[in-house]
Short mmCIF file of N, CA, C and O in Angstrom, two decimals:
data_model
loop_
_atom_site.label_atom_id
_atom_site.label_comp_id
_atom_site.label_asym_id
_atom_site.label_seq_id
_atom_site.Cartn_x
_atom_site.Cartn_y
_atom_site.Cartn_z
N UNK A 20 -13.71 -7.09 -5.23
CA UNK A 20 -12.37 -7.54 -4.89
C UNK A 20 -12.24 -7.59 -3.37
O UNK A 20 -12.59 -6.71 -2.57
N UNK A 21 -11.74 -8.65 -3.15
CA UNK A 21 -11.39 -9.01 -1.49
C UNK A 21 -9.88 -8.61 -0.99
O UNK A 21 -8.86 -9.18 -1.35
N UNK A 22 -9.96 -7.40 0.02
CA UNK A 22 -8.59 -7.31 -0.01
C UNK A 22 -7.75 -7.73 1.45
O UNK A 22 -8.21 -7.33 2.52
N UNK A 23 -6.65 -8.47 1.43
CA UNK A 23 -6.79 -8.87 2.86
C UNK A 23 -5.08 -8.37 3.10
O UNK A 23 -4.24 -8.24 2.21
N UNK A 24 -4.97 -8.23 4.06
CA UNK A 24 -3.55 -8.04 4.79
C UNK A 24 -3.54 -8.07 6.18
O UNK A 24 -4.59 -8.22 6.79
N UNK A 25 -2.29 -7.92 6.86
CA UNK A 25 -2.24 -8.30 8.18
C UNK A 25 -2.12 -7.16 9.25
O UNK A 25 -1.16 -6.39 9.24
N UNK A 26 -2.85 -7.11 9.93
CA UNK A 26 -3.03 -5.90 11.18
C UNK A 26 -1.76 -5.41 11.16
O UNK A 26 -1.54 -4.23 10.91
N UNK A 27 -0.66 -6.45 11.49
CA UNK A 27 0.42 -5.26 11.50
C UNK A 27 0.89 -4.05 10.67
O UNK A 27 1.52 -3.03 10.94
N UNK A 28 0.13 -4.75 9.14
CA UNK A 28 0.88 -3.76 8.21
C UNK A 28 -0.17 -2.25 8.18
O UNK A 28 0.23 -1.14 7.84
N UNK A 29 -1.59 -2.61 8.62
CA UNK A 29 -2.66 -1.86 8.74
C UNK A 29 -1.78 -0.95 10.02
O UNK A 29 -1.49 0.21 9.72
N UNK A 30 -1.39 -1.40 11.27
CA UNK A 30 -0.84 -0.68 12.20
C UNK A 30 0.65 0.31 11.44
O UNK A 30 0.79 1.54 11.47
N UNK A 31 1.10 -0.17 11.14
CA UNK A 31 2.18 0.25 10.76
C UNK A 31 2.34 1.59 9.59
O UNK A 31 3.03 2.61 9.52
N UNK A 32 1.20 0.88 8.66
CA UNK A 32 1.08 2.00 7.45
C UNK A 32 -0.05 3.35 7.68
O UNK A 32 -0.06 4.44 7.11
N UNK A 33 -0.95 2.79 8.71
CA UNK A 33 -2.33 3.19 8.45
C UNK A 33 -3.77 2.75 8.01
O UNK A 33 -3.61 2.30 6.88
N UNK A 34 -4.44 2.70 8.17
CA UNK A 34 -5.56 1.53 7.81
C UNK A 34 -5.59 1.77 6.16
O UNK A 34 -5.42 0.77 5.46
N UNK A 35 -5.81 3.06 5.52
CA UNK A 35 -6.24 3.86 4.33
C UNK A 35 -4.98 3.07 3.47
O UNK A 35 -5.14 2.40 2.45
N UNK A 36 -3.47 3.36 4.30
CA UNK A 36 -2.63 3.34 3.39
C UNK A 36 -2.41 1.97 2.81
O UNK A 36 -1.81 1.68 1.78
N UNK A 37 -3.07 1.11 3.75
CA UNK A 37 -2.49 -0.48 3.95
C UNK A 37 -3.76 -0.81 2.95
O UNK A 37 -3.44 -1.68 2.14
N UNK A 38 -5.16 -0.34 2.79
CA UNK A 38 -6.29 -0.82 1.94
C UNK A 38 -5.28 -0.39 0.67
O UNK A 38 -4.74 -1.31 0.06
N UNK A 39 -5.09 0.62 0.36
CA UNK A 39 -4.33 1.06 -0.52
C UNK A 39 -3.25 0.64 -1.43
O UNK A 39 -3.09 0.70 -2.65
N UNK A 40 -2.64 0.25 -0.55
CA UNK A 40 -1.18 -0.88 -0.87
C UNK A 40 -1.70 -1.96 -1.34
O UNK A 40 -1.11 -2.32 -2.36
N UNK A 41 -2.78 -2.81 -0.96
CA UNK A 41 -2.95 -3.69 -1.49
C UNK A 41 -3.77 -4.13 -2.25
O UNK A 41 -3.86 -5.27 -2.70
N UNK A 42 -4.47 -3.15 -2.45
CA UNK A 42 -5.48 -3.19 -3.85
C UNK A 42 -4.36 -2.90 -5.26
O UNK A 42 -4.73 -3.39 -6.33
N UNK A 43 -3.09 -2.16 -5.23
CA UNK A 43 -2.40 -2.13 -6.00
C UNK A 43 -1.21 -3.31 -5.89
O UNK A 43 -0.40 -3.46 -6.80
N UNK A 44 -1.20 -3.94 -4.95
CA UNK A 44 -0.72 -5.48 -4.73
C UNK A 44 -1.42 -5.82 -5.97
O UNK A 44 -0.95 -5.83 -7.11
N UNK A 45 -2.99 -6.19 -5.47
CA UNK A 45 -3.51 -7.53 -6.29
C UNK A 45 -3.67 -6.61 -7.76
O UNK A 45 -3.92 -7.49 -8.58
N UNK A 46 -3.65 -5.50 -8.39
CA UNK A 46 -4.00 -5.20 -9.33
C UNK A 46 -2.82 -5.87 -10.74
O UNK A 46 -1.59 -5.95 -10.74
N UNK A 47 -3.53 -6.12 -11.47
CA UNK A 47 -3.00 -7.07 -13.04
C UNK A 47 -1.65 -6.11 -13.48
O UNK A 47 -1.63 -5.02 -14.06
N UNK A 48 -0.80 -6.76 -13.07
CA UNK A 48 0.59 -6.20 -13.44
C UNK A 48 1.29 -5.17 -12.62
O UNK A 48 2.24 -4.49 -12.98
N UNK A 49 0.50 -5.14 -11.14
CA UNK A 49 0.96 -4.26 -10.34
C UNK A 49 0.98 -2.45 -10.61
O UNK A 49 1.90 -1.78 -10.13
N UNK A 50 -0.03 -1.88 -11.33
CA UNK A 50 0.28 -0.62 -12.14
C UNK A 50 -1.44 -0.39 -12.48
O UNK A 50 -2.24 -1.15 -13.01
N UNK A 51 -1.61 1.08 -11.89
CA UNK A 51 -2.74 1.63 -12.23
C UNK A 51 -2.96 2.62 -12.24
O UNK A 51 -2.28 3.42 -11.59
N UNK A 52 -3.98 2.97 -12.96
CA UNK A 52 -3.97 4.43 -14.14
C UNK A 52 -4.49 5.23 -12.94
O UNK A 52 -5.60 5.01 -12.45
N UNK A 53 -3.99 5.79 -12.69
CA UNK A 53 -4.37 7.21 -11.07
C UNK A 53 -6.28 7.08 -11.96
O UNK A 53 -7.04 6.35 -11.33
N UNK A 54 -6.85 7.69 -13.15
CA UNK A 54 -8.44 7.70 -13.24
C UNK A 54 -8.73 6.18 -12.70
O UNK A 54 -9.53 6.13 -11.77
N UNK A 55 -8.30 5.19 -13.07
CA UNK A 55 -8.88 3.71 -12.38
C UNK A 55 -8.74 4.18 -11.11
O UNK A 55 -9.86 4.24 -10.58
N UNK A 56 -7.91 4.54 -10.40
CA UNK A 56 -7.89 4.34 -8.62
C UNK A 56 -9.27 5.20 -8.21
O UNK A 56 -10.17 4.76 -7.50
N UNK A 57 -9.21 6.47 -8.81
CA UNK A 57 -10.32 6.86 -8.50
C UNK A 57 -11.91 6.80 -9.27
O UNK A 57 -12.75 7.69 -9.18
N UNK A 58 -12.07 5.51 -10.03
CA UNK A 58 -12.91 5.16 -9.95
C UNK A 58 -13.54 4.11 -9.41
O UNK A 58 -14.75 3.89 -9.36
N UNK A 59 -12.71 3.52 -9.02
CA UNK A 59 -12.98 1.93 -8.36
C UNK A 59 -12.88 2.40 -6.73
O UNK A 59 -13.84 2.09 -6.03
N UNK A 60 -11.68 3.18 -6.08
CA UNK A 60 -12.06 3.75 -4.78
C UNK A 60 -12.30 5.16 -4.52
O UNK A 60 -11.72 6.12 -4.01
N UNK A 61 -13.90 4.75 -5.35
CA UNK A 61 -14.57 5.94 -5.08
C UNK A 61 -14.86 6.15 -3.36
O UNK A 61 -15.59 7.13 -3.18
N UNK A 62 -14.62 5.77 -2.66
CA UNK A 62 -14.86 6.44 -1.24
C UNK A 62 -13.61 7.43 -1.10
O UNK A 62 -13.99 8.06 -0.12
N UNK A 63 -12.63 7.87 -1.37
CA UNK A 63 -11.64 8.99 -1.35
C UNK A 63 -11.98 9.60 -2.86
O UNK A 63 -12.32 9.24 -3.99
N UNK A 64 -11.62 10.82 -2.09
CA UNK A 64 -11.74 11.61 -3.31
C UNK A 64 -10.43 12.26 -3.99
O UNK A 64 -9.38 12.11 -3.37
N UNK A 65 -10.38 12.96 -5.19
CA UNK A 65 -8.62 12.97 -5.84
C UNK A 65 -8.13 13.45 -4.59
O UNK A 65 -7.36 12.55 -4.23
N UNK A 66 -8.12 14.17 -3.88
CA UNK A 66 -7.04 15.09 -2.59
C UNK A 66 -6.77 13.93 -1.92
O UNK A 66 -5.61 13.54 -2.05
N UNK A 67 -7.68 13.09 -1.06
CA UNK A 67 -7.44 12.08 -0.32
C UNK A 67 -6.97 10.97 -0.74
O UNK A 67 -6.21 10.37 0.03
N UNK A 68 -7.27 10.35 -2.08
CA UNK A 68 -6.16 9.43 -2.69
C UNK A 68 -4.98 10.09 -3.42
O UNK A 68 -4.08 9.25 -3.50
N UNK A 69 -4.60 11.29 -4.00
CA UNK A 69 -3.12 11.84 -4.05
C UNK A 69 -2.53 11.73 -2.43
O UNK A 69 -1.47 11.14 -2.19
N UNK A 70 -3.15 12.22 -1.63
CA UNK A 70 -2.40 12.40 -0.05
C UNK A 70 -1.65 10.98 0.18
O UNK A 70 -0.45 11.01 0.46
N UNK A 71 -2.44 9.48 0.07
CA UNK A 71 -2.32 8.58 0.35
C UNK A 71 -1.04 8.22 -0.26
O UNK A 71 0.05 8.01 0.27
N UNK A 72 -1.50 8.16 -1.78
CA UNK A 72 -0.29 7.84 -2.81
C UNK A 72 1.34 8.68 -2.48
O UNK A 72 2.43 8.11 -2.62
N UNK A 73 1.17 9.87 -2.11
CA UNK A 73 2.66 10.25 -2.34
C UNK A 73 3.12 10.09 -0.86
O UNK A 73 4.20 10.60 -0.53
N UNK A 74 2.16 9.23 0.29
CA UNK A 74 2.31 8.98 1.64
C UNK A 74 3.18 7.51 1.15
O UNK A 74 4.17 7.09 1.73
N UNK A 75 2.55 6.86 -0.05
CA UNK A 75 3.36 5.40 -0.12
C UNK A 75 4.44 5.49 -0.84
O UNK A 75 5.16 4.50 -0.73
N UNK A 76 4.79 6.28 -1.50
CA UNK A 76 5.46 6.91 -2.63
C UNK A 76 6.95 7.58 -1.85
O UNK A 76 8.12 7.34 -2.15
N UNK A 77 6.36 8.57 -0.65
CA UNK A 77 7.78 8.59 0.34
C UNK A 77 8.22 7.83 1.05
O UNK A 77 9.29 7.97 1.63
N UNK A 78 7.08 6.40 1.16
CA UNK A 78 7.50 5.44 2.17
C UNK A 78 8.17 4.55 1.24
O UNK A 78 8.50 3.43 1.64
N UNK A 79 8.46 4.94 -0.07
CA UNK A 79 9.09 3.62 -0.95
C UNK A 79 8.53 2.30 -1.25
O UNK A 79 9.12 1.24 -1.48
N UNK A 80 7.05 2.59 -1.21
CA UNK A 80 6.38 1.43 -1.58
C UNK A 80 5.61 1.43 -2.94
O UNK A 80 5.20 0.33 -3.31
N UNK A 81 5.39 2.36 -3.63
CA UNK A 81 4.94 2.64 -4.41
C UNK A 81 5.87 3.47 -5.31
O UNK A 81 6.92 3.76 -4.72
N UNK A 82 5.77 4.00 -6.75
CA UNK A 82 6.60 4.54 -7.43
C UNK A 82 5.21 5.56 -8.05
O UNK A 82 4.17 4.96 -8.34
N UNK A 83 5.26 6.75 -8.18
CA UNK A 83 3.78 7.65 -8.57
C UNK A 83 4.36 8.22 -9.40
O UNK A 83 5.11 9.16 -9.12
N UNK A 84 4.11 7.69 -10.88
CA UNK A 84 4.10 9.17 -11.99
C UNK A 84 2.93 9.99 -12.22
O UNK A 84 1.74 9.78 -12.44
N UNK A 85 3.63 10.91 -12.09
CA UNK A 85 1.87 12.16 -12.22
C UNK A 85 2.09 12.36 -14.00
O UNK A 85 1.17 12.45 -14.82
N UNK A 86 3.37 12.39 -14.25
CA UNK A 86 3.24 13.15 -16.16
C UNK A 86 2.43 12.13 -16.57
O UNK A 86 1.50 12.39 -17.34
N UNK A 87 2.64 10.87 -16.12
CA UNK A 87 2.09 9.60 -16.89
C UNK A 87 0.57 8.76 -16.06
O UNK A 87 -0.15 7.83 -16.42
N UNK A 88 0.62 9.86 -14.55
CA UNK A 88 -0.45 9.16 -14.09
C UNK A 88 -1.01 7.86 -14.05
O UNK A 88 -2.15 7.47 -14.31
N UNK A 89 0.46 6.98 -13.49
CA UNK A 89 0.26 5.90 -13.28
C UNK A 89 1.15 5.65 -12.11
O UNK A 89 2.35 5.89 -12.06
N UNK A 90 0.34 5.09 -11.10
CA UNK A 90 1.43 4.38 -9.81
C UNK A 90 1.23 2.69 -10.15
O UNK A 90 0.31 2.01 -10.60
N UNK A 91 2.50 2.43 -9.73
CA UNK A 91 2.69 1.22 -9.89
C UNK A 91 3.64 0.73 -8.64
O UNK A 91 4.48 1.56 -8.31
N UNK A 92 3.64 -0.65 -7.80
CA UNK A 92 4.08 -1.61 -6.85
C UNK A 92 5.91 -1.29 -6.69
O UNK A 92 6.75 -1.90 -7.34
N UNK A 93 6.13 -0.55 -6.00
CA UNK A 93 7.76 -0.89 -5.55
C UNK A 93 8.56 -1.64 -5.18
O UNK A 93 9.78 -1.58 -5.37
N UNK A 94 7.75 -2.72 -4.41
CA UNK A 94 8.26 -3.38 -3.91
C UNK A 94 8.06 -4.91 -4.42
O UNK A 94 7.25 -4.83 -5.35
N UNK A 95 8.35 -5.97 -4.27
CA UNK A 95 8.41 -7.31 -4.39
C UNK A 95 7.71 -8.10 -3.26
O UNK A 95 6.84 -8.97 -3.32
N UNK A 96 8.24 -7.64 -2.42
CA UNK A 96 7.17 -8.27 -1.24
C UNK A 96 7.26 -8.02 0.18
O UNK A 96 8.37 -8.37 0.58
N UNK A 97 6.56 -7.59 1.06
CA UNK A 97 6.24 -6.73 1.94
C UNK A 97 6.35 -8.15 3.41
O UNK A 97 5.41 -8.95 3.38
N UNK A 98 6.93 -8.28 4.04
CA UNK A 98 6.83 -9.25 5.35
C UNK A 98 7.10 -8.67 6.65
O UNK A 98 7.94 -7.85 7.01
N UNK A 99 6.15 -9.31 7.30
CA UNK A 99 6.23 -8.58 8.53
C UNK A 99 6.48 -10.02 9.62
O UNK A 99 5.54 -10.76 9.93
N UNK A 100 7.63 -10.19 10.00
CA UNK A 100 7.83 -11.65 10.48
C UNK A 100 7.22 -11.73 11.92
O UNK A 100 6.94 -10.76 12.62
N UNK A 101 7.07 -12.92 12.21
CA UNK A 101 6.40 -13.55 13.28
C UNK A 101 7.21 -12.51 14.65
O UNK A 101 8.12 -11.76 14.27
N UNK A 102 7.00 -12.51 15.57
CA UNK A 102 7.90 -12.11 16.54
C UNK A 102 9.51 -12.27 16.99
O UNK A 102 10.16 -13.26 17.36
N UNK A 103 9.75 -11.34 16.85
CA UNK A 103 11.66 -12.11 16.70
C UNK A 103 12.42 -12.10 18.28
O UNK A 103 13.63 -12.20 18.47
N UNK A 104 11.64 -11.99 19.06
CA UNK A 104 11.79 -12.14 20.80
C UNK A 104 10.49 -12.55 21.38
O UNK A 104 9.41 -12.56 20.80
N UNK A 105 10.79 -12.96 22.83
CA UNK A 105 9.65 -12.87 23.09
C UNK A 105 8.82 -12.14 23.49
O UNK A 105 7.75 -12.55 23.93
N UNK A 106 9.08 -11.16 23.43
CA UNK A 106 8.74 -9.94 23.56
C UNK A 106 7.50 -9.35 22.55
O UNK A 106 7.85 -8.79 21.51
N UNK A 107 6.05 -9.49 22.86
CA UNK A 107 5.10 -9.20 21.55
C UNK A 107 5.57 -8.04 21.30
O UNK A 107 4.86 -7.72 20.34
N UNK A 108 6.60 -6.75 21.56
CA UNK A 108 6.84 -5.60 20.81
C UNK A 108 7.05 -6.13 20.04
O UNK A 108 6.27 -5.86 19.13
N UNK A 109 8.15 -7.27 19.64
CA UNK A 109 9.75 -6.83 19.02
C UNK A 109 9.11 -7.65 17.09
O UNK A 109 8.80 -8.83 16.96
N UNK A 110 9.09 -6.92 16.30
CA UNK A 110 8.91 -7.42 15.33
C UNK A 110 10.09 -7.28 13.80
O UNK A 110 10.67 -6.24 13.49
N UNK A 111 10.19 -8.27 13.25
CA UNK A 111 11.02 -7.55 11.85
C UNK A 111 10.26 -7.42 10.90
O UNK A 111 9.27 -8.10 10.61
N UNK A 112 10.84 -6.25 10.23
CA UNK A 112 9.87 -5.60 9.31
C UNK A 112 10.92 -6.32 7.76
O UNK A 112 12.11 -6.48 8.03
N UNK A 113 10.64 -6.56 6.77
CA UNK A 113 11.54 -6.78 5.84
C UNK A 113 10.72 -6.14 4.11
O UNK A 113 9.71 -6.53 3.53
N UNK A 114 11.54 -5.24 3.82
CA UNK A 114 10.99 -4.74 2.35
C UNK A 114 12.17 -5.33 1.56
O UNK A 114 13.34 -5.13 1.89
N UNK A 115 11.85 -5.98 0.64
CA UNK A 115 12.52 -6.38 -0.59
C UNK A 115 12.35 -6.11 -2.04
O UNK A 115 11.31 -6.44 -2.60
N UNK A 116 13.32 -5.52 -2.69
CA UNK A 116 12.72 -5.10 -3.72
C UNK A 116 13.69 -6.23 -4.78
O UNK A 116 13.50 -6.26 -6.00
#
């Protein structure tokens, strides 16, 4: 699986959190079984993908059931708009659910 997103959101979230986010983006129905996450990203191990998850989970991007051990997509769609001054700080961030 090819996962792509945009530096800003990598800057913004974290590199880990932003691979993260969007492997459960592209996943089939937005929702995956916490054993799938850690078998498919086997480079973290359970501590380091729980850390991640309840990192997206307080950021409101994710929704994490542990009874049911399934996180699934919070959001609808994640934009990070072009520059809104001219100013390369100045960016809008927009979460929509």
């Amino acid at each position: 699986m090819e996962l792509k997103f945009k530096r800003e959101v990598a800057e913004t979230l974290g590199l880990n959190n932003a691979v993260l986010l969007e492997y459960i983006t592209n996943a089939e129905s937005q929702k995956c079984k916490l054993e799938s996450l850690l078998k498919e990203l086997n480079f973290w191990d359970e501590n380091e993908l729980m850390s991640l998850l309840i990192d997206l989970n307080v950021k409101g991007l994710v929704e994490l059931d542990t009874e049911k051990k399934i996180v699934s997509l919070n959001l609808s769609l994640i934009h990070i708009s072009e520059p809104t001054r001219p100013l390369y700080i100045s960016y809008a961030v927009f979460c929509l659910k």
